[in-house]
Amino acid sequence: MSLLIKGGLVVDPSQHLEDPLDLLVERGKIVALEPPGRIPAEGRRVISASDLVVTPGLVDMHVHLREPGEEYKETIESGTRAAIQGGFTGVACMPNTKPVNDNAAVTRLILDQAKAAGHARVYPVGAVSVGSLGQALSEYGDLKAAGVVAVTDDGRPVSNSMLMRRALEYARTFDLPVISHCEDLDLASDGVMHEGAVSLQLGLKGIPAAAEEVMVYRDLTLARLTGARLHIAHVSTAGSVAIIRLAKAMGLPVTAETAPHYFTLTEEAVLGYNTNAKVNPPLRTEMDVKSIKEAIRDGTLDAVACDHAPHSSLEKEVEFTAAAFGLIGLETSLSLTLKLVHDGALNLSQAIGALSTNPAAILGVNGGTLEKGAMADITLVDLNREWTVDASTFASKSRNCPFNGWTLKGKAVMTIVGGEVVWEGE
Amino acid sequence: MEFRHKDLLGIADLEPEEISLILDTAASFKEISTRPIKKVPTLRGKTVVTLFYEPSTRTRMSFEIAAKRLSADTLNLTVSASSAVKGETLADTAHNLEAMAPDVLVIRHAASGAPHYLAQRLRCGVINAGDGLHEHPTQALLDLLTVREAKGRLDGLKVAIIGDIAHSRVARSNIYAFTKMGSRVTVAGPATMLPPYLETLGAQVTTSLVEAVRDADVIMMLRLQLERMGQMFLSTLREYSQFFGLAPKHLKLAKEDVIIMHPGPLNRGVEISPEVADGPHSLILEQVTNGVAVRMAVLYFLIGGEKG
């Protein structure tokens, strides 16, 4: 059956569109994009998008789905359901599962589970090294053939610079980007939050901004050496932004992402020993927040990815130092990014670019566009819908959300994957 | 002035007037410890539980004696070897204790914020007897009382705190306490042990012991945790004691009536020379005596009133 999405404002950075257009979907593909009223409605399911924004399906390039191995925190089913409720039609899942996604069998399991769930598309990311142990390279060619879209050391950063060099070279062989979690483990040591005035006040060991920045610099240098595609994950500091900006100006093949919490919260969110604000890299300062927003605006940071990291009460309802790092974000990411639009920090195209077009391009996956002939992954957004975050209603199995109780403006109201309406809000 | 807190978690949460009230009350309680029968019935029928996840002799004993002098029943639990090893969570341990209906729980824990975690979850009062690198409020109160007795005032004094500031909850609580009461606090130590942003707590910061003690009214030496050497915070004990150990020559730079304090236990010959520790300026043992009085006052305010 064909689907006519009628009367909406189409925002598609891939075509530089921000215009009222009607959209026709047939057999899972976008077949027409026309000025309002041109496409006849007869015999078609009509979705009224009046007062709504129609965007290419959102893609979150950095999530943890926890399956296989930690299904009590999240499953591929629950995680991808959280994704579509948040407006995401595709998510890239990190390999730090149990077992680690360092071989094609795990990759195939993830894809099978995603298909069975039938919610969002899942793009598996493979491990840089076997078992993420930082010793031997995993089988990038095999992983890619099985469906992996990138390799990463997320959560278990590569300390050995030679291994990082070889990983970049080997990934270039198979045209895979390397996603780097930049953290000098010696400098971060046993820190549990940003090293600054608040860590001093709370008596908590700090993770200095330098722990991230020295590794950003190392990896950019290695990208220049190897010519490989490098993507810097979850950028959290003004210093990292400055180094990446410089690298891009030099023409290095580097891209980078940040997460909504890094442009929304500061170290002060930890006050009261709030374990839901314990995340790695840690929440930084007002100055960093300002710099991150500016970097999304000027394109230094290409993508917004929420680093959705579900943890149960077992990991979070404990002393701050004992709590796990990470917070969930799939169901708040779009709204927090739209807050930047409402606050005038970004325009709508920049926001959708960071949430859809750019991450799809970095991962080299279909999507991120509403071009004629493209796969019909589409998100409908009500920019002005006010809602109150209530983590107890989330599709995610976990509740570690530092935005619980916040009132946000702007929300996905319908998510379409491959021409099928997979989620529709009230 | 009234004291209206369910818990005592840190000096940062107290107003100067509340601190004065505790000190005044502690001063009046001191007399009890000099009587032939060192006991008053003030807290009869109340139960004080001490829950210590870190080894401590002095602080735990001090709380216990304070509670007993006020006729409270006490129960001491040292957890390092019991439930924690069996995997029981802090919250479960505390809820189990609370089921036995204590009036106040005194906790020491290696995790900063552990007392706050319990205070949010328990109906009974919680007293922080030292949490990680965060605070040790009763130590700061006893230090204030000791200085106030010796100097007759707290405002306008120069207080030097020397040593491993980074890892010291005593230093944090005392920086808050003395600055709130109008003293000027200077902290000194090797830069490895001076965390960034110390100025934001209201302290002056220097890497020079000499600069810190010059014209000081109070010099407080911190205990050097000997394991810090392996963690790259300093080179050798010999060099540490040479540059950051308090020796008689330093006292000449300070005010003539300078007082020397140390929260104990001492590393004699490391951060403090025996001559200074045992000399006429030292009030180290007076601190211990005042510890009992201050803890009596804190227990009295948290569970002695009629607020139920």
CSV table of N, CA and C in Angstrom, one decimal, chain A residues 149-267:
chain,number,residue,atom,x,y,z
A,149,VAL,N,29.3,-2.0,10.5
A,149,VAL,CA,29.4,-0.7,9.8
A,149,VAL,C,30.7,0.1,10.2
A,150,ALA,N,31.3,-0.3,11.3
A,150,ALA,CA,32.4,0.4,11.8
A,150,ALA,C,33.1,-0.5,12.9
A,151,VAL,N,34.3,-0.1,13.3
A,151,VAL,CA,34.9,-0.8,14.5
A,151,VAL,C,35.2,0.2,15.5
A,152,THR,N,35.2,-0.3,16.8
A,152,THR,CA,35.4,0.7,17.9
A,152,THR,C,36.0,-0.1,19.1
A,153,ASP,N,36.6,0.7,19.9
A,153,ASP,CA,37.1,0.2,21.2
A,153,ASP,C,36.2,0.8,22.3
A,154,ASP,N,35.0,1.2,22.0
A,154,ASP,CA,34.2,1.9,23.0
A,154,ASP,C,34.1,1.2,24.3
A,155,GLY,N,34.3,2.0,25.4
A,155,GLY,CA,34.3,1.4,26.7
A,155,GLY,C,35.6,0.7,27.2
A,156,ARG,N,36.3,0.2,26.2
A,156,ARG,CA,37.6,-0.4,26.5
A,156,ARG,C,38.7,0.2,25.6
A,157,PRO,N,39.0,1.5,25.9
A,157,PRO,CA,39.9,2.2,25.0
A,157,PRO,C,41.2,1.6,24.7
A,158,VAL,N,41.7,1.7,23.5
A,158,VAL,CA,43.0,1.2,23.1
A,158,VAL,C,44.1,2.1,23.6
A,159,SER,N,44.9,1.5,24.6
A,159,SER,CA,46.0,2.3,25.2
A,159,SER,C,47.2,2.2,24.3
A,160,ASN,N,47.4,1.0,23.7
A,160,ASN,CA,48.6,0.8,22.9
A,160,ASN,C,48.5,1.5,21.6
A,161,SER,N,49.4,2.5,21.4
A,161,SER,CA,49.3,3.4,20.2
A,161,SER,C,49.6,2.6,18.9
A,162,MET,N,50.5,1.6,19.1
A,162,MET,CA,50.8,0.8,17.9
A,162,MET,C,49.5,0.0,17.5
A,163,LEU,N,48.8,-0.6,18.4
A,163,LEU,CA,47.6,-1.3,18.1
A,163,LEU,C,46.6,-0.3,17.4
A,164,MET,N,46.5,0.9,17.9
A,164,MET,CA,45.6,1.9,17.3
A,164,MET,C,46.0,2.2,15.9
A,165,ARG,N,47.3,2.3,15.6
A,165,ARG,CA,47.8,2.5,14.3
A,165,ARG,C,47.4,1.4,13.4
A,166,ARG,N,47.7,0.2,13.8
A,166,ARG,CA,47.3,-1.0,13.0
A,166,ARG,C,45.8,-1.1,12.8
A,167,ALA,N,45.1,-0.8,13.8
A,167,ALA,CA,43.6,-0.9,13.6
A,167,ALA,C,43.1,0.1,12.6
A,168,LEU,N,43.7,1.3,12.6
A,168,LEU,CA,43.3,2.3,11.6
A,168,LEU,C,43.7,1.8,10.2
A,169,GLU,N,44.9,1.3,10.1
A,169,GLU,CA,45.3,0.8,8.7
A,169,GLU,C,44.5,-0.4,8.3
A,170,TYR,N,44.2,-1.3,9.2
A,170,TYR,CA,43.5,-2.5,8.8
A,170,TYR,C,42.0,-2.1,8.5
A,171,ALA,N,41.5,-1.2,9.2
A,171,ALA,CA,40.1,-0.7,8.9
A,171,ALA,C,40.0,-0.1,7.6
A,172,ARG,N,41.1,0.7,7.2
A,172,ARG,CA,41.1,1.3,5.9
A,172,ARG,C,41.1,0.3,4.8
A,173,THR,N,41.7,-0.8,5.0
A,173,THR,CA,41.7,-1.9,4.1
A,173,THR,C,40.3,-2.3,3.7
A,174,PHE,N,39.4,-2.3,4.6
A,174,PHE,CA,38.0,-2.7,4.4
A,174,PHE,C,37.0,-1.5,4.4
A,175,ASP,N,37.6,-0.3,4.3
A,175,ASP,CA,36.8,0.9,4.2
A,175,ASP,C,35.8,1.0,5.4
A,176,LEU,N,36.3,0.7,6.6
A,176,LEU,CA,35.5,0.8,7.8
A,176,LEU,C,36.0,2.0,8.6
A,177,PRO,N,35.1,2.8,9.1
A,177,PRO,CA,35.6,3.9,10.0
A,177,PRO,C,35.9,3.3,11.3
A,178,VAL,N,36.9,3.9,12.0
A,178,VAL,CA,37.2,3.5,13.4
A,178,VAL,C,36.6,4.6,14.3
A,179,ILE,N,35.8,4.1,15.2
A,179,ILE,CA,35.2,5.0,16.2
A,179,ILE,C,36.0,4.9,17.5
A,180,SER,N,36.6,6.1,17.9
A,180,SER,CA,37.5,6.0,19.0
A,180,SER,C,36.8,6.6,20.3
A,181,HIS,N,36.9,5.9,21.3
A,181,HIS,CA,36.6,6.4,22.7
A,181,HIS,C,37.8,6.9,23.2
A,182,CYS,N,38.0,8.2,23.3
A,182,CYS,CA,39.3,8.8,23.7
A,182,CYS,C,39.4,9.0,25.2
A,183,GLU,N,40.2,8.2,25.8
A,183,GLU,CA,40.4,8.3,27.2
A,183,GLU,C,41.7,7.7,27.6
A,184,ASP,N,42.6,8.5,28.1
A,184,ASP,CA,43.9,8.0,28.7
A,184,ASP,C,43.6,7.4,30.0
A,185,LEU,N,43.6,6.0,30.1
A,185,LEU,CA,43.2,5.3,31.3
A,185,LEU,C,44.1,5.6,32.5
A,186,ASP,N,45.3,6.0,32.2
A,186,ASP,CA,46.2,6.3,33.4
A,186,ASP,C,45.8,7.6,34.0
A,187,LEU,N,45.5,8.6,33.1
A,187,LEU,CA,45.1,9.9,33.6
A,187,LEU,C,43.7,9.9,34.2
A,188,ALA,N,42.8,9.1,33.6
A,188,ALA,CA,41.5,9.0,34.2
A,188,ALA,C,41.5,8.2,35.5
A,189,SER,N,42.5,7.3,35.6
A,189,SER,CA,42.7,6.5,36.8
A,189,SER,C,41.4,6.0,37.4
A,190,ASP,N,41.2,6.3,38.7
A,190,ASP,CA,39.9,5.8,39.3
A,190,ASP,C,39.0,7.0,39.5
A,191,GLY,N,39.0,8.0,38.6
A,191,GLY,CA,38.1,9.1,38.7
A,191,GLY,C,36.7,8.7,38.4
A,192,VAL,N,35.8,9.4,39.0
A,192,VAL,CA,34.3,9.1,38.8
A,192,VAL,C,33.5,10.2,38.3
A,193,MET,N,34.1,11.4,38.2
A,193,MET,CA,33.4,12.6,37.6
A,193,MET,C,34.4,13.6,37.1
A,194,HIS,N,34.0,14.6,36.4
A,194,HIS,CA,34.9,15.6,35.9
A,194,HIS,C,35.8,16.2,37.1
A,195,GLU,N,37.1,16.4,36.8
A,195,GLU,CA,37.9,17.0,37.8
A,195,GLU,C,37.8,18.5,37.7
A,196,GLY,N,37.2,19.0,38.8
A,196,GLY,CA,37.0,20.4,38.9
A,196,GLY,C,36.5,20.8,40.2
A,197,ALA,N,35.8,22.0,40.3
A,197,ALA,CA,35.4,22.5,41.5
A,197,ALA,C,34.4,21.6,42.2
A,198,VAL,N,33.5,21.0,41.4
A,198,VAL,CA,32.5,20.1,42.1
A,198,VAL,C,33.1,18.8,42.6
A,199,SER,N,34.0,18.2,41.9
A,199,SER,CA,34.6,17.0,42.4
A,199,SER,C,35.4,17.3,43.7
A,200,LEU,N,36.0,18.5,43.7
A,200,LEU,CA,36.7,18.9,44.9
A,200,LEU,C,35.7,19.0,46.1
A,201,GLN,N,34.6,19.6,45.8
A,201,GLN,CA,33.6,19.9,46.9
A,201,GLN,C,33.0,18.6,47.4
A,202,LEU,N,32.8,17.6,46.4
A,202,LEU,CA,32.1,16.4,46.8
A,202,LEU,C,33.1,15.3,47.3
A,203,GLY,N,34.4,15.6,47.2
A,203,GLY,CA,35.4,14.7,47.6
A,203,GLY,C,35.4,13.4,46.7
A,204,LEU,N,35.1,13.7,45.4
A,204,LEU,CA,35.1,12.5,44.5
A,204,LEU,C,36.3,12.7,43.5
A,205,LYS,N,37.0,11.6,43.2
A,205,LYS,CA,38.1,11.6,42.4
A,205,LYS,C,37.7,12.1,41.0
A,206,GLY,N,38.6,12.9,40.4
A,206,GLY,CA,38.2,13.5,39.1
A,206,GLY,C,38.9,12.9,37.9
A,207,ILE,N,38.2,13.1,36.8
A,207,ILE,CA,38.8,12.7,35.5
A,207,ILE,C,39.0,14.0,34.8
A,208,PRO,N,40.3,14.4,34.6
A,208,PRO,CA,40.6,15.7,34.0
A,208,PRO,C,40.2,15.7,32.5
A,209,ALA,N,39.9,16.9,32.0
A,209,ALA,CA,39.6,17.0,30.6
A,209,ALA,C,40.8,16.5,29.7
A,210,ALA,N,42.0,16.7,30.3
A,210,ALA,CA,43.2,16.2,29.5
A,210,ALA,C,43.1,14.7,29.3
A,211,ALA,N,42.4,13.9,30.1
A,211,ALA,CA,42.4,12.5,29.8
A,211,ALA,C,41.8,12.2,28.5
A,212,GLU,N,40.8,13.0,28.1
A,212,GLU,CA,40.2,12.9,26.8
A,212,GLU,C,41.0,13.5,25.7
A,213,GLU,N,41.5,14.7,26.0
A,213,GLU,CA,42.2,15.5,24.9
A,213,GLU,C,43.5,14.9,24.5
A,214,VAL,N,44.3,14.3,25.3
A,214,VAL,CA,45.5,13.7,24.9
A,214,VAL,C,45.2,12.6,23.9
A,215,MET,N,44.2,11.9,24.1
A,215,MET,CA,43.9,10.7,23.2
A,215,MET,C,43.2,11.2,21.9
A,216,VAL,N,42.5,12.3,22.0
A,216,VAL,CA,41.9,12.9,20.7
A,216,VAL,C,43.1,13.3,19.9
A,217,TYR,N,44.1,13.9,20.5
A,217,TYR,CA,45.2,14.4,19.7
A,217,TYR,C,46.0,13.2,19.2
A,218,ARG,N,46.2,12.2,20.0
A,218,ARG,CA,46.9,11.0,19.5
A,218,ARG,C,46.2,10.4,18.3
A,219,ASP,N,44.9,10.2,18.4
A,219,ASP,CA,44.2,9.5,17.4
A,219,ASP,C,44.2,10.3,16.1
A,220,LEU,N,44.1,11.7,16.2
A,220,LEU,CA,44.1,12.5,15.0
A,220,LEU,C,45.4,12.4,14.3
A,221,THR,N,46.5,12.4,15.2
A,221,THR,CA,47.8,12.2,14.6
A,221,THR,C,48.0,10.9,13.8
A,222,LEU,N,47.4,9.9,14.4
A,222,LEU,CA,47.5,8.5,13.8
A,222,LEU,C,46.6,8.5,12.5
A,223,ALA,N,45.5,9.2,12.5
A,223,ALA,CA,44.7,9.3,11.3
A,223,ALA,C,45.4,9.9,10.2
A,224,ARG,N,46.2,11.0,10.6
A,224,ARG,CA,47.0,11.6,9.5
A,224,ARG,C,48.1,10.7,9.0
A,225,LEU,N,48.7,9.9,9.9
A,225,LEU,CA,49.7,9.0,9.5
A,225,LEU,C,49.2,7.9,8.6
A,226,THR,N,47.9,7.4,8.9
A,226,THR,CA,47.4,6.2,8.2
A,226,THR,C,46.4,6.5,7.1
A,227,GLY,N,45.9,7.7,7.1
A,227,GLY,CA,44.9,8.1,6.1
A,227,GLY,C,43.6,7.4,6.3
A,228,ALA,N,43.4,6.8,7.5
A,228,ALA,CA,42.1,6.1,7.7
A,228,ALA,C,41.0,7.0,8.2
A,229,ARG,N,39.8,6.5,8.1
A,229,ARG,CA,38.7,7.3,8.5
A,229,ARG,C,38.5,7.2,10.0
A,230,LEU,N,38.6,8.3,10.7
A,230,LEU,CA,38.5,8.3,12.2
A,230,LEU,C,37.3,9.0,12.6
A,231,HIS,N,36.6,8.4,13.6
A,231,HIS,CA,35.4,9.1,14.1
A,231,HIS,C,35.6,9.2,15.6
A,232,ILE,N,35.5,10.4,16.2
A,232,ILE,CA,35.7,10.6,17.6
A,232,ILE,C,34.4,10.5,18.3
A,233,ALA,N,34.3,9.5,19.3
A,233,ALA,CA,33.0,9.4,20.0
A,233,ALA,C,32.8,10.4,21.1
A,234,HIS,N,31.6,10.6,21.5
A,234,HIS,CA,31.2,11.4,22.7
A,234,HIS,C,32.2,12.4,23.1
A,235,VAL,N,32.4,13.5,22.3
A,235,VAL,CA,33.3,14.6,22.6
A,235,VAL,C,32.7,15.4,23.8
A,236,SER,N,33.5,15.7,24.8
A,236,SER,CA,32.9,16.3,26.0
A,236,SER,C,33.6,17.6,26.4
A,237,THR,N,34.7,17.9,25.8
A,237,THR,CA,35.5,19.1,26.3
A,237,THR,C,35.7,20.1,25.2
A,238,ALA,N,35.9,21.4,25.6
A,238,ALA,CA,36.2,22.4,24.7
A,238,ALA,C,37.6,22.2,24.1
A,239,GLY,N,38.5,21.6,24.8
A,239,GLY,CA,39.8,21.3,24.3
A,239,GLY,C,39.8,20.3,23.1
A,240,SER,N,38.9,19.3,23.3
A,240,SER,CA,38.8,18.3,22.2
A,240,SER,C,38.2,19.0,20.9
A,241,VAL,N,37.2,19.8,21.2
A,241,VAL,CA,36.6,20.6,20.1
A,241,VAL,C,37.6,21.4,19.3
A,242,ALA,N,38.5,22.0,20.1
A,242,ALA,CA,39.5,22.9,19.4
A,242,ALA,C,40.5,22.0,18.6
A,243,ILE,N,40.9,20.9,19.1
A,243,ILE,CA,41.8,20.0,18.3
A,243,ILE,C,41.1,19.5,17.1
A,244,ILE,N,39.9,19.1,17.2
A,244,ILE,CA,39.2,18.5,16.1
A,244,ILE,C,38.9,19.6,15.0
A,245,ARG,N,38.6,20.8,15.5
A,245,ARG,CA,38.4,21.9,14.5
A,245,ARG,C,39.7,22.1,13.7
A,246,LEU,N,40.8,22.1,14.4
A,246,LEU,CA,42.1,22.3,13.7
A,246,LEU,C,42.4,21.1,12.7
A,247,ALA,N,42.1,19.9,13.1
A,247,ALA,CA,42.3,18.7,12.3
A,247,ALA,C,41.5,18.8,11.0
A,248,LYS,N,40.2,19.3,11.2
A,248,LYS,CA,39.3,19.4,10.0
A,248,LYS,C,39.8,20.5,9.1
A,249,ALA,N,40.3,21.5,9.7
A,249,ALA,CA,40.9,22.6,8.9
A,249,ALA,C,42.1,22.1,8.1
A,250,MET,N,42.8,21.2,8.6
A,250,MET,CA,44.0,20.6,7.9
A,250,MET,C,43.5,19.6,6.9
A,251,GLY,N,42.2,19.3,6.8
A,251,GLY,CA,41.8,18.3,5.8
A,251,GLY,C,41.8,16.9,6.2
A,252,LEU,N,42.0,16.6,7.5
A,252,LEU,CA,42.0,15.2,7.9
A,252,LEU,C,40.6,14.5,7.8
A,253,PRO,N,40.6,13.2,7.4
A,253,PRO,CA,39.3,12.5,7.3
A,253,PRO,C,38.7,12.2,8.6
A,254,VAL,N,38.4,13.2,9.4
A,254,VAL,CA,37.9,12.9,10.8
A,254,VAL,C,36.5,13.5,10.9
A,255,THR,N,35.7,12.7,11.7
A,255,THR,CA,34.3,13.2,12.0
A,255,THR,C,34.2,13.0,13.6
A,256,ALA,N,33.2,13.6,14.1
A,256,ALA,CA,33.1,13.5,15.6
A,256,ALA,C,31.6,13.7,16.0
A,257,GLU,N,31.3,13.1,17.2
A,257,GLU,CA,30.0,13.2,17.7
A,257,GLU,C,30.0,13.7,19.1
A,258,THR,N,28.9,14.2,19.6
A,258,THR,CA,28.7,14.5,21.0
A,258,THR,C,27.4,14.0,21.4
A,259,ALA,N,27.1,14.0,22.7
A,259,ALA,CA,25.8,13.5,23.2
A,259,ALA,C,25.0,14.6,23.8
A,260,PRO,N,23.7,14.5,23.9
A,260,PRO,CA,22.9,15.6,24.4
A,260,PRO,C,23.3,15.9,25.8
A,261,HIS,N,23.7,15.0,26.7
A,261,HIS,CA,24.0,15.4,28.0
A,261,HIS,C,25.2,16.3,28.1
A,262,TYR,N,26.1,16.2,27.1
A,262,TYR,CA,27.3,17.1,27.1
A,262,TYR,C,26.9,18.5,26.7
A,263,PHE,N,25.8,18.8,26.0
A,263,PHE,CA,25.4,20.2,25.8
A,263,PHE,C,24.2,20.6,26.6
A,264,THR,N,23.8,19.7,27.6
A,264,THR,CA,22.7,20.1,28.4
A,264,THR,C,23.0,20.2,29.9
A,265,LEU,N,23.9,19.3,30.3
A,265,LEU,CA,24.2,19.2,31.8
A,265,LEU,C,25.7,19.6,32.0
A,266,THR,N,26.0,20.0,33.3
A,266,THR,CA,27.3,20.3,33.7
A,266,THR,C,27.6,19.4,34.9
A,267,GLU,N,28.9,19.5,35.3
A,267,GLU,CA,29.3,18.7,36.5
A,267,GLU,C,28.4,18.9,37.7
